[in-house]
PDB file of C-alpha atoms and ligand atoms in Angstrom:
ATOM      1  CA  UNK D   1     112.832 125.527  95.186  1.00  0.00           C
ATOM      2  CA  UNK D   2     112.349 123.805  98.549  1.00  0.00           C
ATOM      3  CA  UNK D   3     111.488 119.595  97.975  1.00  0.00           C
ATOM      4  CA  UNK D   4     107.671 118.409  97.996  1.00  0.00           C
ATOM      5  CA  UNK D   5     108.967 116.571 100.939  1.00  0.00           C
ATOM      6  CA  UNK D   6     106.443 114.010 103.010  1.00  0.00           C
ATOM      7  CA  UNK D   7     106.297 115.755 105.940  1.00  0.00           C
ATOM      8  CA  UNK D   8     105.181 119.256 103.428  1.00  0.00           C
ATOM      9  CA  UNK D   9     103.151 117.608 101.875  1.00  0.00           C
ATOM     10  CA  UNK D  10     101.395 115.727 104.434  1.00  0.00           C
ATOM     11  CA  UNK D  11     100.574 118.731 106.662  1.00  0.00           C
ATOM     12  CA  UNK D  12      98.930 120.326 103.815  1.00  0.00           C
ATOM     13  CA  UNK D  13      96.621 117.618 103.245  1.00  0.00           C
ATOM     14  CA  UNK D  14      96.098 117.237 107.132  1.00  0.00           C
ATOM     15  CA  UNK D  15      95.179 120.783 107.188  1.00  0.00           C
ATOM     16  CA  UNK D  16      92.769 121.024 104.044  1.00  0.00           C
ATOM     17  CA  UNK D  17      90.818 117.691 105.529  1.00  0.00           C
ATOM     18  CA  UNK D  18      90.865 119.782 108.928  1.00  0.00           C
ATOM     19  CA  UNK D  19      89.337 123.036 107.077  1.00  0.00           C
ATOM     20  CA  UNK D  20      87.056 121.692 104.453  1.00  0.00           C
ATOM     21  CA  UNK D  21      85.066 118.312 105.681  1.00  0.00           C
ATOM     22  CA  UNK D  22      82.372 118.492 108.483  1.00  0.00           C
ATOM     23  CA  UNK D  23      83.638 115.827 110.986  1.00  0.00           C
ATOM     24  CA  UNK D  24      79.776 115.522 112.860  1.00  0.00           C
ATOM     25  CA  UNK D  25      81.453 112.798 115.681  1.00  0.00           C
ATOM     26  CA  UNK D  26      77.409 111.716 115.782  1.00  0.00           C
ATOM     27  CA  UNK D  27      77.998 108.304 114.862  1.00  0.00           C
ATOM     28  CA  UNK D  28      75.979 105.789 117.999  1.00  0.00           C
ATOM     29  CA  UNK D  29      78.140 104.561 120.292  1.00  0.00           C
ATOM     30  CA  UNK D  30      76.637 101.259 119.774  1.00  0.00           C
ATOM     31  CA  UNK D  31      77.832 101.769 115.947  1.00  0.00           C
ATOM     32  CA  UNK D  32      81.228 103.036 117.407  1.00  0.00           C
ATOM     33  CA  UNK D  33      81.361 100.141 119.790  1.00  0.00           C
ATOM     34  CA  UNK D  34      80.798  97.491 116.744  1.00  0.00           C
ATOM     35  CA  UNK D  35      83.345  98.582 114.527  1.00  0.00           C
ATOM     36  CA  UNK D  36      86.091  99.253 117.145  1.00  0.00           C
ATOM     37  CA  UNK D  37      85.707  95.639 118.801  1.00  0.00           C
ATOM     38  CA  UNK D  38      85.690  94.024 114.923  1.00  0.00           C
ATOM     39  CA  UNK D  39      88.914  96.121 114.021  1.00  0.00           C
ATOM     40  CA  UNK D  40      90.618  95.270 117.399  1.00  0.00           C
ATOM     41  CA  UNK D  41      89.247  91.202 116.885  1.00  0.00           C
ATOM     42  CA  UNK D  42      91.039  91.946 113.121  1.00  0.00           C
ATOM     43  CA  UNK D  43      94.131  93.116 114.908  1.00  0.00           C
ATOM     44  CA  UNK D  44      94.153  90.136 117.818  1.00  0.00           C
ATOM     45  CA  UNK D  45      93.679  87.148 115.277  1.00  0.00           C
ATOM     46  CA  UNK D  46      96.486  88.749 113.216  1.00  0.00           C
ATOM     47  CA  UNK D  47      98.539  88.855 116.330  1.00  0.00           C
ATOM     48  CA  UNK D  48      97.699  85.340 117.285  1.00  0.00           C
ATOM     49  CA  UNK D  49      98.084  83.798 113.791  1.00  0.00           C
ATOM     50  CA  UNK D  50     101.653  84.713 113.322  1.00  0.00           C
ATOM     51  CA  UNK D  51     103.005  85.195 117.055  1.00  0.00           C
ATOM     52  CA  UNK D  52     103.582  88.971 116.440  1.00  0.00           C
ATOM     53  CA  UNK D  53     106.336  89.985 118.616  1.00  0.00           C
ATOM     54  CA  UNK D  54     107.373  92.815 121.477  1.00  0.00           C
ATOM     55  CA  UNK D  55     110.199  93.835 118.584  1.00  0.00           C
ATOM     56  CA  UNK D  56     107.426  94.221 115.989  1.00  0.00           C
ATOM     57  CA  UNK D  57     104.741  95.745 118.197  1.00  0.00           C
ATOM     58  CA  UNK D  58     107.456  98.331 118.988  1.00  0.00           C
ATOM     59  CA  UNK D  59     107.755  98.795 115.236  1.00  0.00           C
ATOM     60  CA  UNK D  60     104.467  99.495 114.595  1.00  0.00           C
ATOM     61  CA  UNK D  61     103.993 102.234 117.187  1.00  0.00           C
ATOM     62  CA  UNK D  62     106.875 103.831 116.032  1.00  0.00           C
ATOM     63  CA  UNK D  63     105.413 103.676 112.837  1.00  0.00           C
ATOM     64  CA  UNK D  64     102.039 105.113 113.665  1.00  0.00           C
ATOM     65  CA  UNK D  65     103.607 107.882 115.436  1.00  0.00           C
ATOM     66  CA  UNK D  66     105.474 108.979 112.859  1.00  0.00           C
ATOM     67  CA  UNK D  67     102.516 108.867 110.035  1.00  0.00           C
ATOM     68  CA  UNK D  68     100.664 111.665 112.704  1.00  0.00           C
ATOM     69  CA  UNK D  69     104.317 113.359 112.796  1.00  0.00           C
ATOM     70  CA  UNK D  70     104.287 113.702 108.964  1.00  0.00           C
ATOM     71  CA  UNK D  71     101.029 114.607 108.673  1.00  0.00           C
ATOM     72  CA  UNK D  72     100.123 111.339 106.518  1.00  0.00           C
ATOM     73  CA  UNK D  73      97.015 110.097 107.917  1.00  0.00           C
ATOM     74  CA  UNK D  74      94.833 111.498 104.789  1.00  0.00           C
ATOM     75  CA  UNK D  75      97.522 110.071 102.639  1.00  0.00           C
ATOM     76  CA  UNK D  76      97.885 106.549 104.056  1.00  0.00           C
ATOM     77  CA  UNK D  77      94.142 106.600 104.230  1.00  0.00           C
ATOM     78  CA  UNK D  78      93.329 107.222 101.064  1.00  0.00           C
ATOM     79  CA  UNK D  79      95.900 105.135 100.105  1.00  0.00           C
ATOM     80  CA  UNK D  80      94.843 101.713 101.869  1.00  0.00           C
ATOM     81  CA  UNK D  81      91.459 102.160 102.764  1.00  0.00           C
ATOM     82  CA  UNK D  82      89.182 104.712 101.006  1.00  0.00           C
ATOM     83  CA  UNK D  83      88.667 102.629  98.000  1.00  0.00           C
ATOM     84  CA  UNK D  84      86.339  99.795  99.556  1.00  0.00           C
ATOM     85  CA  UNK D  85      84.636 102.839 101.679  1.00  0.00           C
ATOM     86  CA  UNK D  86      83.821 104.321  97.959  1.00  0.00           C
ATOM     87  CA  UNK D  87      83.040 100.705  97.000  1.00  0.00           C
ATOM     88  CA  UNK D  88      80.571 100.475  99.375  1.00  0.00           C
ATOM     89  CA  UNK D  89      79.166 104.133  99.212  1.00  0.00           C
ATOM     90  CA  UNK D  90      78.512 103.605  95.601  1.00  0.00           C
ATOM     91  CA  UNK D  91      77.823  99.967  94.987  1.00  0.00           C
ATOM     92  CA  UNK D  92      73.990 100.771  93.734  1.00  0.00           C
ATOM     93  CA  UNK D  93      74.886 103.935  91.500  1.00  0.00           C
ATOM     94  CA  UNK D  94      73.671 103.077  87.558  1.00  0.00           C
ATOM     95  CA  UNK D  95      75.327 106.269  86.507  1.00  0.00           C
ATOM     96  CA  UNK D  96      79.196 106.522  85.926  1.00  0.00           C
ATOM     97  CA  UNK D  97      81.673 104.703  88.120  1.00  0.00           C
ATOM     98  CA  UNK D  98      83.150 106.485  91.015  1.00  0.00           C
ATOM     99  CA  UNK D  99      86.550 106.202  92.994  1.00  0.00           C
ATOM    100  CA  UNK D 100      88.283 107.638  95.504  1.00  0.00           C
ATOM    101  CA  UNK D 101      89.123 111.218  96.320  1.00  0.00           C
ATOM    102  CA  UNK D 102      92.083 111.171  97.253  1.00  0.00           C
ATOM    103  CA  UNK D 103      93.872 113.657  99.375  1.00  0.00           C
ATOM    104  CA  UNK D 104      94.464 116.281  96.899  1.00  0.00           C
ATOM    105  CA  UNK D 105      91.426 117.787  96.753  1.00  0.00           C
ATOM    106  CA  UNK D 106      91.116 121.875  96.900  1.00  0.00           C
ATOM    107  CA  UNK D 107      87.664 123.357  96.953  1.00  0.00           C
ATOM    108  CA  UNK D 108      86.914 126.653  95.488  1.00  0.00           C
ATOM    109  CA  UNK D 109      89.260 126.104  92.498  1.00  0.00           C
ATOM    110  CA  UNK D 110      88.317 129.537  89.234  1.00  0.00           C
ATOM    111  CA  UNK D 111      85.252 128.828  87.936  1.00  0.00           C
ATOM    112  CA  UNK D 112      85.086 128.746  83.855  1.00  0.00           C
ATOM    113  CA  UNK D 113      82.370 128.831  81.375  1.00  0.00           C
ATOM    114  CA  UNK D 114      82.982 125.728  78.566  1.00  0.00           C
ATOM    115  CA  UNK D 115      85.364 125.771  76.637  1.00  0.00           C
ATOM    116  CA  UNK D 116      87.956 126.472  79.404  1.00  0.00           C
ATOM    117  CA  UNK D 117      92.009 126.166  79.420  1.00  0.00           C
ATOM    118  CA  UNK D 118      93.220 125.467  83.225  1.00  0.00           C
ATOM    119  CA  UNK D 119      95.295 127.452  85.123  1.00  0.00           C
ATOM    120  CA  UNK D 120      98.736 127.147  84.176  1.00  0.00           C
ATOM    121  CA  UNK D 121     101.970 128.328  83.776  1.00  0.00           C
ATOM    122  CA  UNK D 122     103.290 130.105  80.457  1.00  0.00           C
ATOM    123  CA  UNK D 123     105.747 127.401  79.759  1.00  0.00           C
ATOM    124  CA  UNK D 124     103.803 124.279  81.594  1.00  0.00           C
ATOM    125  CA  UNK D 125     105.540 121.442  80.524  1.00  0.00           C
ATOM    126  CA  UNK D 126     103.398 118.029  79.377  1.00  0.00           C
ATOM    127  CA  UNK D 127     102.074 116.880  76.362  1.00  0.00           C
ATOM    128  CA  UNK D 128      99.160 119.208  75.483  1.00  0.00           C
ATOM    129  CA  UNK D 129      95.636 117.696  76.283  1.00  0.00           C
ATOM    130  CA  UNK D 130      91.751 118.483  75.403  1.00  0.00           C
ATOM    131  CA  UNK D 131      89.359 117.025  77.384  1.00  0.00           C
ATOM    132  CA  UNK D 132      85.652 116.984  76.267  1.00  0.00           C
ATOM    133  CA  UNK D 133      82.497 115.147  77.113  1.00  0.00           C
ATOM    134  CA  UNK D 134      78.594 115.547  77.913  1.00  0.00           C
ATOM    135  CA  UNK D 135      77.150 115.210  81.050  1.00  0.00           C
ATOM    136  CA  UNK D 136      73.597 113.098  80.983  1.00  0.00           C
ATOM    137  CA  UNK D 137      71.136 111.485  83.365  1.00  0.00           C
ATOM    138  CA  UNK D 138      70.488 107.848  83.409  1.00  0.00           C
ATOM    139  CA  UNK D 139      67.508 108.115  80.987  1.00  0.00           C
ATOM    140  CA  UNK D 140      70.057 110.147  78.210  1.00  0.00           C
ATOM    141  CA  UNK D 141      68.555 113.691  79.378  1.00  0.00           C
ATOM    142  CA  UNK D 142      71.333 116.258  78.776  1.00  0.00           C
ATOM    143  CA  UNK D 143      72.315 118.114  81.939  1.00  0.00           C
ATOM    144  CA  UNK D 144      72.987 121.255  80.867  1.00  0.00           C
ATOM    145  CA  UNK D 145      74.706 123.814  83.290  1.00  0.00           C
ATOM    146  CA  UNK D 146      76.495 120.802  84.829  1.00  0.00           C
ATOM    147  CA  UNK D 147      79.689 121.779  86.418  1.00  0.00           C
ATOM    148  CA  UNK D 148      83.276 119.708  86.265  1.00  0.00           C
ATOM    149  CA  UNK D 149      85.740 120.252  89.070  1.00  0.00           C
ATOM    150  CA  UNK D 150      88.471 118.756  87.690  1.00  0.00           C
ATOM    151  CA  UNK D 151      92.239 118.971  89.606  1.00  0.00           C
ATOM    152  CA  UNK D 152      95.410 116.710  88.684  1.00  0.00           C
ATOM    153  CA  UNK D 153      98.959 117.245  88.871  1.00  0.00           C
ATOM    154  CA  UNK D 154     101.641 118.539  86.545  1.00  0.00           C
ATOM    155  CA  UNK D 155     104.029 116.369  84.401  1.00  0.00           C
ATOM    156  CA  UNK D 156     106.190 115.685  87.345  1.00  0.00           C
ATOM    157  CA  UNK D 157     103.574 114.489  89.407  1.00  0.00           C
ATOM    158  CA  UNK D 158     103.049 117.242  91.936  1.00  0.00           C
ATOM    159  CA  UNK D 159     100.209 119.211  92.884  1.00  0.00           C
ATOM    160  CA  UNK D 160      99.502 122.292  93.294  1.00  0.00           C
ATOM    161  CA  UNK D 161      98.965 123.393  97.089  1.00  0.00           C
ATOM    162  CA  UNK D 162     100.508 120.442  98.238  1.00  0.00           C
ATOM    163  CA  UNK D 163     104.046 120.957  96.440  1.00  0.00           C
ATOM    164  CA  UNK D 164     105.967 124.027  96.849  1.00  0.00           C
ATOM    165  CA  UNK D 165     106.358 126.652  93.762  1.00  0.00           C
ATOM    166  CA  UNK D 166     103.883 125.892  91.841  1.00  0.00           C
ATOM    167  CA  UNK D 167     100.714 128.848  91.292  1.00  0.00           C
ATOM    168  CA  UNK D 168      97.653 128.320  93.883  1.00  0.00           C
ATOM    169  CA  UNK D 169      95.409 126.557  91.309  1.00  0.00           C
ATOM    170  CA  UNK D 170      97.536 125.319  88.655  1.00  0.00           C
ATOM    171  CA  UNK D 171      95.894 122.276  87.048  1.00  0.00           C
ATOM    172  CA  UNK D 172      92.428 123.023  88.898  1.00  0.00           C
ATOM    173  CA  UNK D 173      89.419 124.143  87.437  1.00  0.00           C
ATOM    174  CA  UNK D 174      85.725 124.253  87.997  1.00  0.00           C
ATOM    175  CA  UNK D 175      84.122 124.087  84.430  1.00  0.00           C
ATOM    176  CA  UNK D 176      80.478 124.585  83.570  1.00  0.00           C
ATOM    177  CA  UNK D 177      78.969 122.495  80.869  1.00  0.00           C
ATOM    178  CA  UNK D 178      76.497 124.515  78.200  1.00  0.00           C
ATOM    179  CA  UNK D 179      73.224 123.711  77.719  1.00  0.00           C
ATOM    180  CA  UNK D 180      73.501 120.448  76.100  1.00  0.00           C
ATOM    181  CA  UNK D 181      75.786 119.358  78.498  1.00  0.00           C
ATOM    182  CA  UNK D 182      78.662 119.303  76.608  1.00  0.00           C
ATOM    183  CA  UNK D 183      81.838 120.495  77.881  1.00  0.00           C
ATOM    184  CA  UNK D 184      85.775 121.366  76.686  1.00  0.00           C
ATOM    185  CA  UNK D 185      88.475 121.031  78.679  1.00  0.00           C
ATOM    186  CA  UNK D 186      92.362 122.174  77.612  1.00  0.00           C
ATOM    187  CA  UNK D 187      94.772 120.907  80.066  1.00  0.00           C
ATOM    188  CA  UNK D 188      97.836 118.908  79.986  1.00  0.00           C
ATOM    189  CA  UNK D 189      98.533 114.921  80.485  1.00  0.00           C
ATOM    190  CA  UNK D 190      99.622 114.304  84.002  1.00  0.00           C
ATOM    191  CA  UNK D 191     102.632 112.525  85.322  1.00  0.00           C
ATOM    192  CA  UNK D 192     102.275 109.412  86.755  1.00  0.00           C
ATOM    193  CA  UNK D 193     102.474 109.833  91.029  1.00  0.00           C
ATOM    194  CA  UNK D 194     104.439 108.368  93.344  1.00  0.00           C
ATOM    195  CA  UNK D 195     103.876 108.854  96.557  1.00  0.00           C
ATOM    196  CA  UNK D 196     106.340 110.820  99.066  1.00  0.00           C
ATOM    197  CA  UNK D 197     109.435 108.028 100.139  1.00  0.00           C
ATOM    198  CA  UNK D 198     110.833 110.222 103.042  1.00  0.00           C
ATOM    199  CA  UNK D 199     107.368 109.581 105.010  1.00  0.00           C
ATOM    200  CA  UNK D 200     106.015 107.342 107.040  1.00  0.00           C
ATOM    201  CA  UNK D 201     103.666 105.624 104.463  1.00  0.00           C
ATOM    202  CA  UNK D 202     106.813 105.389 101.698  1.00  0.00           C
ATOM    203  CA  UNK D 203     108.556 103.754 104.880  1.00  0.00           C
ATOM    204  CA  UNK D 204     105.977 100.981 104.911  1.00  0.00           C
ATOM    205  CA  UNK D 205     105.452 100.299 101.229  1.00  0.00           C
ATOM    206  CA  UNK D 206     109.719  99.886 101.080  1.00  0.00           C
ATOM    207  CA  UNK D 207     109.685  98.160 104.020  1.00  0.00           C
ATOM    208  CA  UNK D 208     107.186  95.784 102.681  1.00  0.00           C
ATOM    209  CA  UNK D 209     109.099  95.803  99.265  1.00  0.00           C
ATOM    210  CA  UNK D 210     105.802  97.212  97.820  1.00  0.00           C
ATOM    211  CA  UNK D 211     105.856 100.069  94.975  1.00  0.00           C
ATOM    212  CA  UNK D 212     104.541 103.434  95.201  1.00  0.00           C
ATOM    213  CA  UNK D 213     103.291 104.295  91.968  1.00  0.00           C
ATOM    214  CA  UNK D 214      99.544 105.344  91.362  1.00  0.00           C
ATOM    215  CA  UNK D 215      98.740 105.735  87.609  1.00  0.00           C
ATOM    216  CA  UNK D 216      98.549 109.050  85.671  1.00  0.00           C
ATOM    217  CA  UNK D 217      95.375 110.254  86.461  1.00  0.00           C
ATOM    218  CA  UNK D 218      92.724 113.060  86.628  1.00  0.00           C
ATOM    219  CA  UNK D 219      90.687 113.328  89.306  1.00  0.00           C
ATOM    220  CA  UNK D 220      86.873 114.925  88.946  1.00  0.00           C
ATOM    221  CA  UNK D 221      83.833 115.847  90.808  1.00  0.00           C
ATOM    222  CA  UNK D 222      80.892 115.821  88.357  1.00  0.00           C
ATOM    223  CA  UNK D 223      77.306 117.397  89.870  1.00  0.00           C
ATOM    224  CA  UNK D 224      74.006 118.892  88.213  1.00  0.00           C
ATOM    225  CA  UNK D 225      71.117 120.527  90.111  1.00  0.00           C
ATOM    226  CA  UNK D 226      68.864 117.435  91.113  1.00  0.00           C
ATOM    227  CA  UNK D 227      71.456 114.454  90.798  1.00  0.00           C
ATOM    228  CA  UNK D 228      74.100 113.119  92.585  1.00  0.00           C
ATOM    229  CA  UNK D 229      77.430 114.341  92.717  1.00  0.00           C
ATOM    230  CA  UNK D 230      80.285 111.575  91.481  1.00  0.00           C
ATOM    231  CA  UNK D 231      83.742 112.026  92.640  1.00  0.00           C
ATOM    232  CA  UNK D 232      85.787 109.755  90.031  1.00  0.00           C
ATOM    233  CA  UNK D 233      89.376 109.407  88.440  1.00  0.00           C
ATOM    234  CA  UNK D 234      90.286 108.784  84.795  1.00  0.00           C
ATOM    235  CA  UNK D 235      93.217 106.562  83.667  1.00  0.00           C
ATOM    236  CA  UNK D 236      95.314 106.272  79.953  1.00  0.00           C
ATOM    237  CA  UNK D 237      95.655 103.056  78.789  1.00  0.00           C
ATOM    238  CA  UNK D 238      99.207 101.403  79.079  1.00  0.00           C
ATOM    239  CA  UNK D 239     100.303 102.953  81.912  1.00  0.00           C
ATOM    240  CA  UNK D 240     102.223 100.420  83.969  1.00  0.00           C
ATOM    241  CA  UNK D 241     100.695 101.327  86.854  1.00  0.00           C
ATOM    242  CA  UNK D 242      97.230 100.466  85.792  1.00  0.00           C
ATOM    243  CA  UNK D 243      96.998  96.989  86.869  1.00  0.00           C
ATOM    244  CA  UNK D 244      98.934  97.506  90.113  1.00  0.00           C
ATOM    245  CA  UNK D 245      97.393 101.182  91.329  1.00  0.00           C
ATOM    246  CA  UNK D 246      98.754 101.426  95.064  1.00  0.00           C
ATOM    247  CA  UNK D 247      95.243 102.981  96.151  1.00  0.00           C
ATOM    248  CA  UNK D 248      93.571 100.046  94.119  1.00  0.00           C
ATOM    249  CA  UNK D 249      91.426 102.905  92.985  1.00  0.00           C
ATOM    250  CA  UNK D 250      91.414 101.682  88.952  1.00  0.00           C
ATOM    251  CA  UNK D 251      88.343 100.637  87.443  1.00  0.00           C
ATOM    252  CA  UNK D 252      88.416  99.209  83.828  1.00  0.00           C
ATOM    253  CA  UNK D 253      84.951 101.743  83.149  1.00  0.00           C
ATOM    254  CA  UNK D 254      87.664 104.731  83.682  1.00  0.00           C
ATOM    255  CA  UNK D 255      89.953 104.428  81.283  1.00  0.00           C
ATOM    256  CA  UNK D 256      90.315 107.175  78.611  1.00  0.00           C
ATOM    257  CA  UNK D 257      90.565 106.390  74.945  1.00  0.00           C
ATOM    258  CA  UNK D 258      93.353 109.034  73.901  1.00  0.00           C
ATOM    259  CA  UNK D 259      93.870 110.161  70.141  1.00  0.00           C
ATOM    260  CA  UNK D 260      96.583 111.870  68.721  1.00  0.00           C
ATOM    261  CA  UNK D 261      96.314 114.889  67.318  1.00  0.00           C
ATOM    262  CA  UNK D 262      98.834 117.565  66.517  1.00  0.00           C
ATOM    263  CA  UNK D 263     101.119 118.249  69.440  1.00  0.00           C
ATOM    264  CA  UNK D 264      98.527 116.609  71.816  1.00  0.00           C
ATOM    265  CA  UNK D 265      95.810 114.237  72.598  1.00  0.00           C
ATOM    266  CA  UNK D 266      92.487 114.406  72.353  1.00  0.00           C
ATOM    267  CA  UNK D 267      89.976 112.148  75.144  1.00  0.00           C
ATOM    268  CA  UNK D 268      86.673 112.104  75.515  1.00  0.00           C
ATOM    269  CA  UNK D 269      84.559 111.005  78.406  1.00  0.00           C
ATOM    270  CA  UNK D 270      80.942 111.428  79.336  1.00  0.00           C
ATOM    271  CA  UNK D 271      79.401 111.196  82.287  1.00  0.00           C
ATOM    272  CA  UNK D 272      76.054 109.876  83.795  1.00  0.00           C
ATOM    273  CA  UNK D 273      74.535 111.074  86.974  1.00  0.00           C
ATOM    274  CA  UNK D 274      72.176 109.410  88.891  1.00  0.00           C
ATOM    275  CA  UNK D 275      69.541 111.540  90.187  1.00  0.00           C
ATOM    276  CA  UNK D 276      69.139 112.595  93.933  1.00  0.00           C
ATOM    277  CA  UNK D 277      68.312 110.046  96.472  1.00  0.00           C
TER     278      UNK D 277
HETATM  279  C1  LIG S 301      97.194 110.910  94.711  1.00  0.00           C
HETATM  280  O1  LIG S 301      97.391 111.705  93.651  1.00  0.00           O
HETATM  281  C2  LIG S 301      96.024 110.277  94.810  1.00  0.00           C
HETATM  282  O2  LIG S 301      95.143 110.483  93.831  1.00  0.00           O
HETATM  283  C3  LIG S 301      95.757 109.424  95.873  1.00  0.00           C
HETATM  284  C4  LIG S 301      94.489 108.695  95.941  1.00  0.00           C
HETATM  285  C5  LIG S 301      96.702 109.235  96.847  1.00  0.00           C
HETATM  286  C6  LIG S 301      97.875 109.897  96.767  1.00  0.00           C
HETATM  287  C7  LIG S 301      98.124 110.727  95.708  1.00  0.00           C
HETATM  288 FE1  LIG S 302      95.816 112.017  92.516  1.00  0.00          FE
END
């Protein structure tokens, strides 16, 4: 099997962003204008403050043109920055907490009536998981019908579509709820991620001594005729990882409750959608 390598990996992502989100480039140019000077003001005082030099300016355009080379601008992205963009997108949601997408995202994923068993391979390795929950509004009203896109990756922490070998839509599944809102979910517990070290953003985060370790996670997008669509993660408690998530995407609200039983685990998680703006 070829590696997931960075540069793979990355020009997957670059070319499911290219294919699946509607770039409008209708932003003002007075809006344009404002944020460009106040990032390039950011990027002066930074300069300034600690005498930057020719050596490390240098560095850094070598660095930025290998992140396009690798294809890791949705990674580093997501990575660094998305998480105060969802911060701010969401700040006046009373429903369930949100956080970011992430770059891993594949639209279009089988569709399954509850109770559903994702895609995977005959001998998919993992400890065993079942995922159920209800879907409600903010006054308690069951949303029945609701649908769960859920996607995550296997127990080595790859995806599928963005990691050679594995089956188009292993791990990814587009679940809708019954009529109380309720919903089952049989998957398995994914692997903790770390991001890709051969690529430009694993060259920063050892460069910087950083680590590049995101939690185990499952990611979900959670919608119901009439109410607003959440994109959110999930976390399992005592995962090191949880207190220093590299995409500072955990929330305390998101983390499961996992009980053993049999083979497996059992979590449950419900989730509250606030209605269209
Ligand atoms: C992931 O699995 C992820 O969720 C994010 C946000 C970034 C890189 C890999
Ligand atoms: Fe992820």
């Amino acid at each position: 099997m070829t590696q997931a390598t960075a540069a793979a990996t990355g020009a997957a992502a670059t070319e499911r962003f290219s294919t699946d989100k509607v770039v409008t480039g209708d932003t003002p140019p007075e809006r344009v204008s404002l944020l460009a000077r106040q990032i390039l003001e950011a990027v002066y005082a930074t300069i300034r403050e600690h005498q930057v030099t020719y050596d490390e300016y240098d560095a850094l355009k070598a660095w930025l043109i290998q992140v396009g080379a690798d294809g890791e601008w949705p990674l580093f992205l997501d990575v660094f920055v998305e998480h105060v963009v969802e911060e701010v997108a969401n700040a006046n949601r009373e429903g369930s907490k949100g956080t970011i997408e992430g770059p891993f995202y594949a639209p279009g994923a089988p569709a399954f009536a509850t109770p559903a068993t994702l895609p995977m391979r005959p001998d998919e390795k993992g400890t065993p998981m079942t995922f159920h929950g209800q879907v409600r509004a903010v006054d308690g009203t069951p949303l029945g019908g609701a649908l769960v896109d859920i996607w995550h990756c296997d127990d080595e922490g790859f995806y599928a579509q963005f990691a050679p070998g594995i089956p188009e839509w292993n791990l990814r599944g587009r679940v809708t709820a019954d009529e109380s809102g309720h919903f089952t979910i049989r998957t398995i517990k994914p692997a903790p991620y770390q991001i890709p070290t051969d690529g430009a953003t694993g060259a920063i985060i050892r460069a910087a001594n950083w680590h590049a370790w995101r939690p185990a996670h499952l990611h979900l997008k959670v919608s119901a005729p009439g109410h607003q669509l959440i994109t959110t993660q999930l976390y399992f408690p005592g995962d090191p990882h949880n207190d220093d998530d590299i995409a500072s995407a955990v929330k305390p609200e998101l983390m499961l409750d996992p009980k053993p039983i049999g083979d497996g685990v059992d979590v449950e998680y419900d989730f509250i959608l606030d209605p269209a703006a």
